[in-house]
Amino acid sequence: MADQSLHQQNTPAEQSSFLYYTALAGGILVLGLIIVPAVLPPVEQSRDAARRSQSKYALKQMGLAFHLYHDQHDLFPPGSIETAEGQPGHSWLTAMLPYLDQRNLHQQIDFDKAWDDPANQRPFQQLVPVYRNPNIQETVSADGYALSHYQGNELVLQPNQGIRISEISDGVSNTIFAVEAGEDFKAWGDPANLTNPSQMFAPGKNTPYAGGKHVLFGDGSIRFLSEKTDPAVLKALSTPAGGEKVGDF
């Protein structure tokens, strides 16, 4: 009798109950799958907003440093400085260090030698927080140098010579000084940390944030430019004295 009861089939009522609880469990699982994605995006959006805010603040600090440099030298820093032998020496990012609370680091550099000379290896391996974009994980080059996630406007920051505010006839509020980089990150000491902003959305170029890049203008303001910005507008914003007319952007 005991063996017979083990193989006894469930009654219709028991079968109905089993189907009910199976359906209920499945419904809870589906509901969970629906709820979880609905909860995660706002969290990620919050993190993204925080990273964007930090990058904007970094650019803001650079904008202030540009003007502190100009106040002291009566011009903005050159984009790059060559050594006495005509080789790449130092970058605009290095020149900005004393105005970004990095005077001690600046004093460790031997400016009679190039940035990548073995004598300068140690200071240029140090990470500079303001040159880092929190949305980019790559912070050190293959040879151990600390990277920059920002590039200067090569049309403003020219080799071996600075530019005065009075020479920016297009107006500092209409002239890009620096942009977020999206790829090809270079050491902050590398004089090649320059770009032509008019090409920053060219095919194959990456952006650190979806849809565009944060840009520093010469008046210290920060704007997020869409990757769909009219190329003619980008060109006008890139030149310091091109005489182009810039509308809304």
XYZ file of C-alpha atoms in Angstrom:
249
model
C 0.000 0.000 0.000
C 2.857 2.382 0.828
C 4.489 1.791 -2.574
C 1.189 2.313 -4.272
C 0.681 5.692 -2.559
C 4.092 6.928 -3.783
C 3.006 6.487 -7.398
C -0.475 7.847 -6.914
C -1.333 10.634 -9.371
C -2.234 14.133 -8.134
C -5.883 15.005 -7.973
C -7.258 17.656 -10.390
C -7.376 20.154 -7.524
C -3.713 19.550 -6.705
C -2.771 19.879 -10.374
C -4.637 23.173 -10.586
C -2.875 24.460 -7.468
C 0.515 23.457 -8.873
C -0.154 25.288 -12.152
C -1.293 28.368 -10.249
C 1.872 28.643 -8.152
C 4.078 27.904 -11.177
C 2.445 30.737 -13.095
C 2.731 33.016 -10.064
C 6.471 32.291 -9.711
C 6.992 32.930 -13.413
C 5.126 36.209 -13.156
C 7.297 37.335 -10.247
C 10.437 36.466 -12.220
C 9.255 38.444 -15.260
C 8.282 41.372 -13.037
C 11.759 41.294 -11.512
C 13.325 41.430 -14.956
C 11.182 44.432 -15.769
C 11.908 46.272 -12.514
C 15.709 45.825 -12.426
C 16.453 47.610 -15.717
C 14.096 50.386 -14.655
C 16.133 50.921 -11.482
C 19.639 50.725 -12.979
C 19.513 53.456 -15.654
C 18.891 56.342 -13.185
C 21.874 55.152 -11.133
C 24.090 55.061 -14.202
C 22.705 58.410 -15.304
C 23.649 59.854 -11.934
C 27.190 58.510 -12.244
C 27.471 59.858 -15.776
C 26.302 63.282 -14.620
C 28.885 63.261 -11.830
C 31.687 62.362 -14.256
C 30.578 65.063 -16.675
C 30.535 67.591 -13.839
C 34.083 66.641 -12.822
C 35.348 67.004 -16.392
C 33.687 70.407 -16.725
C 35.292 71.469 -13.452
C 38.718 70.378 -14.726
C 38.250 72.495 -17.844
C 37.061 75.377 -15.672
C 40.283 75.185 -13.658
C 42.287 75.230 -16.877
C 40.356 78.280 -18.035
C 41.259 80.124 -14.843
C 44.888 79.000 -15.182
C 45.047 80.390 -18.731
C 44.067 83.821 -17.479
C 46.358 83.705 -14.454
C 49.189 82.890 -16.850
C 48.152 85.793 -19.101
C 47.996 88.165 -16.142
C 51.585 87.319 -15.239
C 53.129 87.059 -18.722
C 50.833 89.342 -20.729
C 50.098 86.457 -23.116
C 48.812 82.905 -23.096
C 51.284 79.996 -23.000
C 52.708 78.625 -26.248
C 51.323 75.300 -27.351
C 54.769 73.752 -27.440
C 58.335 74.760 -26.711
C 61.296 73.422 -28.628
C 64.691 72.669 -27.113
C 67.829 74.555 -28.184
C 68.406 71.759 -30.722
C 64.953 72.291 -32.254
C 63.486 69.117 -30.770
C 60.102 68.893 -28.999
C 60.684 70.203 -25.507
C 57.636 70.944 -23.353
C 53.869 71.390 -23.602
C 51.353 74.062 -22.689
C 50.092 71.718 -19.981
C 53.517 71.846 -18.335
C 53.552 75.647 -18.496
C 50.171 75.730 -16.738
C 51.254 73.691 -13.694
C 52.076 76.641 -11.348
C 48.567 78.017 -11.918
C 46.911 74.699 -11.088
C 48.373 74.244 -7.584
C 51.199 72.155 -9.058
C 54.125 74.535 -8.468
C 56.153 71.876 -6.640
C 55.824 69.508 -9.589
C 56.772 72.302 -11.986
C 59.944 72.976 -9.986
C 61.062 69.346 -10.355
C 61.338 69.689 -14.143
C 64.624 70.414 -15.880
C 63.589 72.782 -18.667
C 67.029 72.621 -20.242
C 66.118 69.075 -21.265
C 63.134 67.662 -23.142
C 60.115 66.344 -21.300
C 60.982 62.720 -22.185
C 64.665 62.993 -21.301
C 65.600 60.387 -18.651
C 66.387 63.230 -16.263
C 62.732 64.308 -16.412
C 61.169 60.869 -16.231
C 60.077 61.025 -12.601
C 58.052 64.280 -12.649
C 56.284 63.362 -15.874
C 55.219 60.020 -14.456
C 53.132 61.799 -11.832
C 49.389 61.972 -12.421
C 47.914 65.473 -12.474
C 44.258 65.221 -11.352
C 43.071 68.202 -13.385
C 44.375 66.583 -16.585
C 42.278 63.460 -16.047
C 38.760 62.862 -17.312
C 36.937 60.543 -14.853
C 35.128 58.849 -17.724
C 38.405 57.554 -19.179
C 40.158 54.609 -17.568
C 43.471 54.878 -19.424
C 45.769 57.022 -17.259
C 49.335 55.868 -17.971
C 51.154 55.302 -21.267
C 52.922 52.063 -22.151
C 56.243 53.631 -21.144
C 54.939 54.812 -17.786
C 54.140 58.476 -18.408
C 50.982 60.023 -16.937
C 48.434 60.915 -19.611
C 46.308 63.940 -20.346
C 42.682 63.564 -21.445
C 42.536 67.125 -22.798
C 44.032 68.787 -25.862
C 44.746 72.424 -26.628
C 43.661 74.296 -29.726
C 46.712 74.358 -32.000
C 45.395 77.460 -33.774
C 45.552 79.421 -30.514
C 48.426 77.703 -28.692
C 51.136 78.025 -31.302
C 54.734 76.676 -31.217
C 57.270 78.719 -29.270
C 55.063 81.780 -28.964
C 52.126 82.878 -26.904
C 49.165 84.911 -28.072
C 47.680 87.979 -26.403
C 43.999 88.518 -25.746
C 44.161 91.567 -28.007
C 45.188 89.287 -30.893
C 42.029 87.184 -30.578
C 39.897 89.444 -32.729
C 37.093 86.882 -32.988
C 36.604 87.307 -29.218
C 37.611 84.917 -26.466
C 33.972 83.893 -25.936
C 33.896 82.624 -29.540
C 37.298 80.898 -29.525
C 37.973 77.346 -28.339
C 41.038 76.920 -26.135
C 40.862 73.261 -25.121
C 38.704 70.176 -25.675
C 38.147 66.747 -24.206
C 40.112 64.075 -26.043
C 38.388 60.857 -27.040
C 41.338 58.785 -28.229
C 45.094 58.870 -28.861
C 45.844 60.105 -25.344
C 49.331 61.522 -24.865
C 51.462 62.170 -21.812
C 50.678 65.575 -20.350
C 54.302 66.569 -20.892
C 54.168 65.768 -24.602
C 54.147 68.945 -26.760
C 51.891 67.078 -29.212
C 48.892 67.555 -26.869
C 47.225 69.754 -29.468
C 44.426 69.406 -31.989
C 42.448 71.391 -34.507
C 38.973 71.539 -32.898
C 37.313 71.890 -36.276
C 38.197 68.217 -36.848
C 37.173 66.852 -33.443
C 34.039 65.187 -34.834
C 35.609 63.934 -38.058
C 34.844 60.323 -39.050
C 36.644 57.873 -36.787
C 36.951 60.320 -33.891
C 35.671 59.156 -30.517
C 33.939 61.197 -27.837
C 34.349 60.559 -24.096
C 30.625 61.133 -23.563
C 27.691 60.173 -25.726
C 26.838 62.746 -28.339
C 29.709 65.211 -28.101
C 32.477 66.857 -26.086
C 32.920 69.489 -23.407
C 34.863 72.457 -24.723
C 36.695 75.297 -22.959
C 36.364 78.748 -24.493
C 38.818 81.598 -24.008
C 36.540 83.457 -21.621
C 36.573 80.467 -19.251
C 33.103 79.228 -20.156
C 32.393 75.540 -20.775
C 30.021 74.309 -23.462
C 28.984 70.818 -24.517
C 29.187 70.747 -28.299
C 27.140 68.144 -30.107
C 28.844 65.852 -32.602
C 26.201 67.136 -35.017
C 27.496 70.723 -34.784
C 27.808 72.358 -38.196
C 31.439 71.937 -39.402
C 31.441 75.584 -40.511
C 30.586 76.627 -36.950
C 33.348 74.418 -35.541
C 35.831 76.001 -37.939
C 34.744 79.493 -36.910
C 35.055 78.633 -33.219
C 38.522 77.173 -33.753
C 40.162 80.224 -35.312
C 41.186 83.122 -33.033
C 41.149 85.752 -35.773
C 39.358 84.257 -38.753
C 36.672 86.897 -38.922
C 33.905 84.326 -39.353
C 30.403 85.079 -38.144
C 29.150 82.657 -35.511
C 25.438 82.295 -34.879
C 23.772 80.162 -32.255
C 25.468 76.859 -31.545
